[in-house]
Amino acid sequence: MKSDNSRIAVVTGASRGVGKGIAIALGAAGMTVYLSARSATASTSQLRGQPLPGSLAETAEAVTRAGGKGIAVSCDHRDDEQVRELLARVEREQGRLDLLVNNAALLHENLIDPGPFWDKPLELMDILDVGLRSAYVASYHAAPLLVRNGHGLIAFVSSFGAGCYMHGPAYGAQKAGCDKLAADMAVDFEGTGVAAISLWLGPQRTERTAIAGAERTDQYDAFMAMAETPEFNGRVIRSLLDAPELASLSGQTLISAELALGYGISDEAGRQPPSYREMLGAPRRQHPARVI
């Protein structure tokens, strides 16, 4: 088993939100974490006219302060060449990779608006480019490094929206697509020591949900009262990496809050975020048939 201070991770979409929290948790475990996003030193993103704080530089500093080593890499995940260069840089500088967290996703500010999809901007479907396609591209370039290492994990950030109606068809298709990527990549990874797992996260405490929650208190108050911190999910992913049962979990879609219970992981102040399995549904089991 490798010590944490020799472990190398890549977390996409890590300038803020879920990616930032996951990266900080990995840093707290002593890992070297490569962080990718477009916001290198300052954020230009807004939500509902309010600035969304966060940058790669800030996340890298937070990862290092937590006890790891944060390395910021400006990368637009719409550009395949930039993604290729991100993983090529990891290979040049580290010669190995233990963990890829596919988190980058393009979330349109009208995503949570009420109404049918045809009354919303067509750009909501950009999440299928940065969110689904980009996850495939990052995994494509990461896979040879992971296989060469003989042990590793590709974790996809998904949600209950893969199985129930949540935020409309574009969001649901992206999350369901990530679940299927994990399932099918796991088949190709068999016998390599590398696993692919998709994780359903509960509501998250992020800069984005703070703004959205203030706008939709009727729907968000109850969920946000027990919302997860992104760091909580980072600790779950870190535990998965060394789990004795990792190979048997490969290809599955798992609920992060349920894994946390099994690994003895709690959130801040000892809170135990709930699973929404009964309310929002269970992950789909893939059929075992294989057509080559």
mmCIF file of C-alpha atoms in Angstrom, residues 81-183:
data_model
loop_
_atom_site.group_PDB
_atom_site.id
_atom_site.type_symbol
_atom_site.label_atom_id
_atom_site.label_comp_id
_atom_site.label_asym_id
_atom_site.label_seq_id
_atom_site.Cartn_x
_atom_site.Cartn_y
_atom_site.Cartn_z
ATOM 1 C CA GLU A 81 -6.198 18.981 -26.322
ATOM 2 C CA GLN A 82 -6.105 20.863 -23.020
ATOM 3 C CA VAL A 83 -7.422 17.766 -21.244
ATOM 4 C CA ARG A 84 -4.799 15.592 -22.939
ATOM 5 C CA GLU A 85 -2.083 18.009 -21.841
ATOM 6 C CA LEU A 86 -3.390 17.992 -18.254
ATOM 7 C CA LEU A 87 -2.863 14.236 -17.970
ATOM 8 C CA ALA A 88 0.387 14.392 -19.948
ATOM 9 C CA ARG A 89 1.693 16.893 -17.400
ATOM 10 C CA VAL A 90 0.804 14.510 -14.564
ATOM 11 C CA GLU A 91 2.733 11.768 -16.349
ATOM 12 C CA ARG A 92 5.769 13.997 -16.936
ATOM 13 C CA GLU A 93 5.913 15.349 -13.412
ATOM 14 C CA GLN A 94 4.780 12.319 -11.386
ATOM 15 C CA GLY A 95 5.016 9.271 -13.632
ATOM 16 C CA ARG A 96 1.901 7.826 -11.974
ATOM 17 C CA LEU A 97 -1.749 8.432 -11.160
ATOM 18 C CA ASP A 98 -3.875 6.891 -8.406
ATOM 19 C CA LEU A 99 -7.187 8.710 -8.633
ATOM 20 C CA LEU A 100 -9.238 10.676 -11.154
ATOM 21 C CA VAL A 101 -12.352 12.466 -9.916
ATOM 22 C CA ASN A 102 -14.585 13.463 -12.835
ATOM 23 C CA ASN A 103 -16.455 16.421 -11.391
ATOM 24 C CA ALA A 104 -16.310 19.179 -14.048
ATOM 25 C CA ALA A 105 -19.770 20.094 -15.325
ATOM 26 C CA LEU A 106 -21.211 23.161 -17.012
ATOM 27 C CA LEU A 107 -24.217 24.200 -14.918
ATOM 28 C CA HIS A 108 -26.361 26.860 -16.581
ATOM 29 C CA GLU A 109 -27.834 29.469 -14.251
ATOM 30 C CA ASN A 110 -31.359 28.627 -15.486
ATOM 31 C CA LEU A 111 -30.951 24.949 -14.604
ATOM 32 C CA ILE A 112 -33.249 25.101 -11.569
ATOM 33 C CA ASP A 113 -35.891 27.364 -13.117
ATOM 34 C CA PRO A 114 -39.407 25.913 -13.136
ATOM 35 C CA GLY A 115 -40.993 25.012 -16.434
ATOM 36 C CA PRO A 116 -40.441 22.578 -19.322
ATOM 37 C CA PHE A 117 -37.077 22.176 -21.047
ATOM 38 C CA TRP A 118 -38.242 23.912 -24.237
ATOM 39 C CA ASP A 119 -38.910 27.123 -22.314
ATOM 40 C CA LYS A 120 -35.345 27.213 -21.018
ATOM 41 C CA PRO A 121 -32.164 28.154 -22.924
ATOM 42 C CA LEU A 122 -30.859 25.485 -25.282
ATOM 43 C CA GLU A 123 -27.443 25.997 -23.649
ATOM 44 C CA LEU A 124 -28.562 23.841 -20.726
ATOM 45 C CA MET A 125 -27.492 20.906 -22.882
ATOM 46 C CA ASP A 126 -23.863 22.078 -22.603
ATOM 47 C CA ILE A 127 -23.693 19.842 -19.529
ATOM 48 C CA LEU A 128 -23.583 16.925 -21.966
ATOM 49 C CA ASP A 129 -20.354 18.385 -23.369
ATOM 50 C CA VAL A 130 -18.676 19.535 -20.153
ATOM 51 C CA GLY A 131 -19.951 16.946 -17.731
ATOM 52 C CA LEU A 132 -20.405 13.797 -19.795
ATOM 53 C CA ARG A 133 -18.194 13.954 -22.865
ATOM 54 C CA SER A 134 -15.434 15.689 -20.920
ATOM 55 C CA ALA A 135 -15.496 12.910 -18.312
ATOM 56 C CA TYR A 136 -14.970 10.336 -21.057
ATOM 57 C CA VAL A 137 -12.051 12.328 -22.481
ATOM 58 C CA ALA A 138 -10.356 12.752 -19.080
ATOM 59 C CA SER A 139 -10.831 9.044 -18.334
ATOM 60 C CA TYR A 140 -9.429 8.129 -21.749
ATOM 61 C CA HIS A 141 -6.176 9.958 -21.049
ATOM 62 C CA ALA A 142 -5.998 8.893 -17.398
ATOM 63 C CA ALA A 143 -6.619 5.178 -17.987
ATOM 64 C CA PRO A 144 -3.130 4.217 -19.246
ATOM 65 C CA LEU A 145 -1.511 5.888 -16.223
ATOM 66 C CA LEU A 146 -3.877 4.164 -13.815
ATOM 67 C CA VAL A 147 -3.420 0.756 -15.436
ATOM 68 C CA ARG A 148 0.352 1.135 -15.415
ATOM 69 C CA ASN A 149 0.109 1.870 -11.696
ATOM 70 C CA GLY A 150 -1.675 -1.440 -11.114
ATOM 71 C CA HIS A 151 -4.191 0.107 -8.734
ATOM 72 C CA GLY A 152 -6.469 3.109 -8.914
ATOM 73 C CA LEU A 153 -9.919 4.609 -9.135
ATOM 74 C CA ILE A 154 -11.968 6.737 -11.489
ATOM 75 C CA ALA A 155 -14.789 8.335 -9.503
ATOM 76 C CA PHE A 156 -17.700 10.025 -11.265
ATOM 77 C CA VAL A 157 -19.667 12.698 -9.416
ATOM 78 C CA SER A 158 -23.314 11.849 -10.028
ATOM 79 C CA SER A 159 -26.616 12.352 -8.236
ATOM 80 C CA PHE A 160 -30.093 11.013 -7.570
ATOM 81 C CA GLY A 161 -31.077 12.976 -10.677
ATOM 82 C CA ALA A 162 -29.811 10.009 -12.692
ATOM 83 C CA GLY A 163 -32.796 8.003 -11.506
ATOM 84 C CA CYS A 164 -35.570 10.533 -10.872
ATOM 85 C CA TYR A 165 -36.699 13.793 -12.469
ATOM 86 C CA MET A 166 -34.340 16.489 -11.237
ATOM 87 C CA HIS A 167 -33.675 19.847 -12.915
ATOM 88 C CA GLY A 168 -34.861 18.585 -16.314
ATOM 89 C CA PRO A 169 -33.713 16.144 -19.002
ATOM 90 C CA ALA A 170 -30.252 17.549 -19.728
ATOM 91 C CA TYR A 171 -29.138 17.258 -16.105
ATOM 92 C CA GLY A 172 -30.676 13.809 -15.767
ATOM 93 C CA ALA A 173 -29.057 12.545 -18.956
ATOM 94 C CA GLN A 174 -25.628 13.742 -17.842
ATOM 95 C CA LYS A 175 -25.862 12.025 -14.477
ATOM 96 C CA ALA A 176 -27.280 8.802 -15.932
ATOM 97 C CA GLY A 177 -24.545 8.906 -18.558
ATOM 98 C CA CYS A 178 -21.840 9.103 -15.890
ATOM 99 C CA ASP A 179 -23.329 6.055 -14.187
ATOM 100 C CA LYS A 180 -23.162 4.134 -17.470
ATOM 101 C CA LEU A 181 -19.597 5.285 -18.156
ATOM 102 C CA ALA A 182 -18.554 3.851 -14.794
ATOM 103 C CA ALA A 183 -20.358 0.574 -15.478
#
